[in-house]
Amino acid sequence: MTNVTISTTVKYFGYIPEDGAAWAAMSLFIVLGLLLCWTNWKNQPCKFMIVLVLCAWFEAAGYGIRVLAAHSPSLITFIWPTLFILLVPNAIALVNYIVLGRALAFSGLNVGCLRPNWIARTFFISDVLSFSVQGFGGGLLTSSDNATIQTGEKVILVGLAIQSATLFLFLFCVYNVHARPQYLLKEEKDGQRLVMALYITTLLLFIRSIYRAVEYGTGKDAYIQTHEWPAYAFDTIPISSCYFFYILPTYHYGRCLNDLKKLFASTAPPPPSSPLSSDAQVMLQPPQNSKPSSNSTKTIQLPGSVNYV
């Protein structure tokens, strides 16, 4: 790098990024996406699991463009990897929200605020709102005006606060579902595995969200923005760790949900019997045709060769 390139890179990143770390992260997410494709194929995937594959590859693209931005620094090359790495976890969190909603729907219960429709709609709206706010803030970062850039950072911080609050509320919902025996998730092995995966992956996403909120809240001169290792320690590692649970067949969302669906369907109560008594049902049955016996009819011969039966 020339002196001009170095100064421009430091201006955008706050430090000189390490190419090796970015290449390693890119390779890791490519491999994780491929492994998830294989696991999906082997374990009866739900369609939404494809979102996780795309998220892994978008993460990989973000780290690849990050290397380009370090060697050819400009506002555009800096913004794109930032947006990719910043926004992808919103889609990952959305998958967790969908999974809990489906598990609740299979149980057939509607208890208070833990209704499947309520879970799905509330967290979907919150996630889309967080994504939109962060994306809008990221768009403001492309401005050449320092005041607009600062506004963009504040907007991103608001979006991250919404995301953190949503993840915390979701953890509370997962705990309530796990603690209530009527949902049966605690009684079945696949239910326990599903809840365990939701606990750990949501907690990892929450840690990552808190880190990003601190990053944008402390300013460009803070330690967290002038050193590279926190980004890999509190963003790359938590997100990639989530994928180990998505990939392992034991905790695979698609397999667990399909098995729970079959289980709840097999243990569902039988349909209610008819309110009519057995005697009434017998009376309503249509008469069966029977072959007349030889003694049931008599032929009378009358004069005039006419037979009357």
XYZ file of C-alpha atoms in Angstrom:
309
model
C 0.000 0.000 0.000
C 1.125 3.556 -0.693
C 1.049 6.212 1.980
C -2.058 7.722 0.395
C -3.824 4.347 0.378
C -2.866 3.688 3.991
C -4.153 7.052 5.161
C -7.421 6.591 3.249
C -7.860 3.076 4.627
C -7.304 4.290 8.182
C -9.769 7.106 7.538
C -12.571 4.641 6.759
C -11.693 1.641 8.931
C -9.842 3.288 11.801
C -6.992 0.780 11.333
C -5.266 -1.309 8.645
C -7.368 -4.470 8.149
C -5.593 -7.829 8.029
C -6.143 -9.595 4.721
C -5.551 -13.025 6.223
C -8.345 -12.680 8.762
C -10.816 -11.523 6.108
C -9.845 -14.353 3.723
C -10.213 -16.879 6.551
C -13.655 -15.542 7.480
C -14.759 -15.582 3.838
C -13.596 -19.184 3.392
C -15.267 -20.213 6.639
C -18.678 -18.874 5.649
C -18.454 -20.389 2.168
C -17.770 -23.796 3.713
C -20.532 -23.336 6.296
C -23.004 -22.516 3.533
C -22.021 -25.629 1.577
C -22.242 -27.838 4.663
C -25.682 -26.444 5.433
C -26.789 -27.255 1.872
C -25.725 -30.862 2.442
C -27.411 -31.048 5.862
C -30.616 -29.573 4.438
C -30.627 -32.177 1.689
C -30.108 -35.034 4.158
C -32.558 -33.910 6.837
C -35.842 -32.934 5.187
C -35.325 -29.178 5.067
C -37.958 -26.547 5.603
C -37.895 -23.925 2.868
C -36.827 -21.153 5.219
C -33.528 -22.977 5.859
C -32.413 -21.769 2.421
C -32.302 -18.277 3.953
C -29.502 -19.419 6.259
C -27.482 -20.694 3.296
C -27.813 -17.349 1.534
C -26.907 -15.520 4.749
C -23.670 -17.500 5.034
C -22.696 -16.615 1.481
C -23.606 -12.950 1.957
C -21.335 -12.932 5.004
C -18.595 -14.445 2.842
C -19.164 -11.772 0.195
C -18.930 -9.085 2.863
C -15.519 -10.268 4.028
C -14.300 -10.660 0.451
C -15.283 -7.096 -0.431
C -13.649 -5.997 2.811
C -10.266 -7.052 1.398
C -10.989 -5.069 -1.764
C -11.964 -2.051 0.327
C -8.708 -2.232 2.275
C -6.605 -2.110 -0.909
C -8.839 0.217 -2.930
C -10.395 2.373 -0.227
C -13.364 4.499 -1.137
C -16.683 5.298 0.430
C -18.532 2.797 -1.772
C -16.113 -0.102 -1.234
C -16.226 0.570 2.502
C -20.020 0.776 2.771
C -20.854 -2.464 0.928
C -19.003 -4.910 3.212
C -20.194 -2.922 6.215
C -23.827 -3.305 5.160
C -23.458 -7.002 4.299
C -21.893 -7.887 7.640
C -24.213 -5.545 9.557
C -27.571 -6.588 8.087
C -27.255 -10.345 7.511
C -27.776 -11.302 11.199
C -31.267 -9.772 11.010
C -32.256 -12.470 8.523
C -30.641 -15.155 10.691
C -32.684 -13.974 13.683
C -35.836 -14.071 11.556
C -35.316 -17.803 10.983
C -35.252 -18.359 14.751
C -38.526 -16.453 15.085
C -40.144 -18.602 12.388
C -38.971 -21.819 14.052
C -40.515 -20.979 17.428
C -43.790 -19.969 15.779
C -44.014 -23.283 13.920
C -43.169 -25.320 17.001
C -45.984 -23.568 18.877
C -48.385 -24.168 15.991
C -47.638 -27.910 16.070
C -48.476 -28.070 19.779
C -51.977 -26.816 18.999
C -52.079 -24.482 22.009
C -52.902 -20.780 22.257
C -51.784 -19.589 25.677
C -51.880 -15.872 26.413
C -49.351 -13.880 24.428
C -47.526 -17.037 23.311
C -49.853 -17.688 20.414
C -48.167 -18.825 17.179
C -49.661 -15.990 15.128
C -48.661 -13.419 17.743
C -45.097 -14.720 17.879
C -44.720 -14.786 14.093
C -46.209 -11.351 13.414
C -44.631 -9.475 16.311
C -41.086 -10.632 15.778
C -41.345 -10.429 11.999
C -42.458 -6.788 12.177
C -39.774 -5.968 14.735
C -37.064 -7.649 12.669
C -38.103 -5.885 9.468
C -38.181 -2.573 11.345
C -34.682 -3.150 12.725
C -33.393 -4.158 9.291
C -34.964 -1.115 7.622
C -33.635 1.341 10.205
C -30.117 -0.085 10.000
C -30.258 -0.106 6.212
C -31.414 3.516 6.158
C -28.600 4.477 8.496
C -26.132 2.624 6.308
C -27.371 4.587 3.322
C -26.670 7.840 5.151
C -23.075 6.719 5.647
C -22.510 7.051 1.895
C -22.844 10.829 2.159
C -19.754 13.007 1.885
C -21.144 15.324 4.567
C -19.772 14.570 8.044
C -22.987 15.660 9.747
C -25.007 13.238 7.607
C -22.558 10.436 8.359
C -22.904 11.065 12.080
C -26.681 11.004 11.708
C -26.384 7.696 9.871
C -24.372 6.206 12.729
C -27.030 7.312 15.211
C -29.770 5.801 13.053
C -27.851 2.513 12.883
C -27.524 2.625 16.659
C -31.315 2.941 16.969
C -31.765 -0.049 14.655
C -29.310 -2.093 16.713
C -31.148 -1.118 19.900
C -34.402 -2.385 18.377
C -32.681 -5.606 17.365
C -31.158 -6.129 20.826
C -34.493 -5.535 22.557
C -36.231 -7.925 20.154
C -33.677 -10.675 20.745
C -33.948 -10.250 24.516
C -37.756 -10.466 24.356
C -37.461 -13.531 22.141
C -35.178 -15.230 24.676
C -37.856 -14.577 27.289
C -40.494 -16.183 25.040
C -38.290 -19.237 24.417
C -37.839 -19.643 28.170
C -41.598 -19.470 28.779
C -42.312 -22.023 26.083
C -39.626 -24.296 27.495
C -40.868 -23.929 31.067
C -44.548 -24.602 30.349
C -45.224 -28.355 30.209
C -48.368 -27.988 28.116
C -46.274 -27.205 25.034
C -44.590 -30.646 25.310
C -41.287 -29.267 23.979
C -39.631 -30.041 27.294
C -40.876 -33.635 27.283
C -39.569 -34.711 23.876
C -35.939 -35.086 22.840
C -36.374 -33.171 19.592
C -38.230 -30.464 21.472
C -35.357 -30.159 23.942
C -32.824 -30.000 21.124
C -34.839 -27.389 19.272
C -35.138 -25.198 22.357
C -31.435 -25.625 23.135
C -30.502 -24.489 19.616
C -32.846 -21.495 19.915
C -31.368 -20.554 23.287
C -27.742 -20.666 22.166
C -28.088 -19.131 18.693
C -30.306 -16.301 19.944
C -27.883 -15.598 22.784
C -24.986 -15.458 20.302
C -26.959 -13.072 18.092
C -27.739 -10.955 21.156
C -24.034 -10.744 22.110
C -23.171 -9.702 18.580
C -25.933 -7.072 18.552
C -24.724 -5.583 21.846
C -21.188 -5.389 20.466
C -22.353 -3.540 17.352
C -24.428 -1.148 19.465
C -21.388 -0.372 21.614
C -19.280 0.068 18.484
C -21.565 2.684 16.960
C -22.319 4.284 20.309
C -18.739 4.952 21.440
C -17.549 6.945 18.417
C -14.706 6.598 15.942
C -11.925 7.374 18.418
C -12.889 4.610 20.850
C -10.743 1.497 21.244
C -13.405 -0.760 19.788
C -13.390 1.170 16.488
C -9.623 1.599 16.206
C -8.796 -2.112 16.576
C -9.849 -4.972 14.335
C -9.884 -7.957 16.685
C -13.170 -7.045 18.470
C -15.045 -7.327 15.159
C -13.878 -10.911 14.675
C -14.240 -11.842 18.345
C -17.754 -10.454 18.843
C -19.236 -10.654 15.339
C -17.530 -13.268 13.173
C -17.151 -15.905 15.882
C -20.726 -15.625 17.286
C -22.343 -15.707 13.836
C -20.227 -18.630 12.611
C -20.906 -20.478 15.889
C -24.640 -20.238 15.173
C -24.058 -22.201 11.988
C -22.584 -25.147 13.842
C -26.008 -25.640 15.437
C -27.790 -25.129 12.126
C -25.540 -27.695 10.435
C -25.445 -30.476 13.046
C -28.199 -33.010 12.203
C -29.000 -33.372 15.918
C -30.093 -29.728 16.161
C -31.153 -29.176 12.558
C -34.308 -27.075 12.554
C -35.897 -28.851 9.607
C -35.408 -32.326 11.041
C -36.568 -31.369 14.542
C -39.681 -29.584 13.264
C -40.662 -32.440 10.954
C -40.259 -34.993 13.744
C -42.258 -32.832 16.165
C -44.993 -32.406 13.574
C -45.297 -36.182 13.185
C -45.239 -36.658 16.957
C -47.961 -34.112 17.676
C -50.068 -35.476 14.815
C -49.826 -39.036 16.191
C -50.678 -37.993 19.757
C -53.538 -35.664 18.816
C -56.844 -36.533 20.558
C -59.363 -38.484 18.442
C -62.274 -36.577 16.938
C -65.329 -36.326 19.216
C -67.837 -39.136 18.903
C -71.355 -38.590 17.621
C -73.786 -37.217 20.230
C -76.359 -39.848 19.232
C -76.634 -42.924 21.393
C -75.754 -46.327 20.019
C -79.453 -47.292 19.907
C -80.282 -44.183 17.924
C -77.431 -44.873 15.526
C -78.757 -48.398 14.977
C -82.232 -47.040 14.291
C -80.829 -44.616 11.717
C -79.026 -47.352 9.818
C -80.724 -48.205 6.485
C -82.470 -51.590 6.365
C -80.470 -54.373 4.806
C -81.885 -56.274 1.856
C -82.682 -59.878 2.715
C -83.634 -62.693 0.451
C -87.264 -63.700 1.036
C -87.739 -67.183 2.384
C -89.933 -69.757 0.724
C -92.518 -69.455 3.513
C -92.897 -65.721 3.252
C -95.139 -65.744 0.194
C -98.143 -67.809 -0.739
C -99.627 -68.357 -4.189
C -103.393 -68.511 -4.392
C -104.964 -70.105 -7.433
C -108.284 -68.553 -8.324
C -110.670 -69.413 -11.095
C -109.786 -67.924 -14.394
C -106.128 -69.002 -14.308
C -104.993 -65.788 -12.617
C -102.413 -66.033 -9.864
C -102.505 -63.568 -6.989
C -99.583 -63.320 -4.591
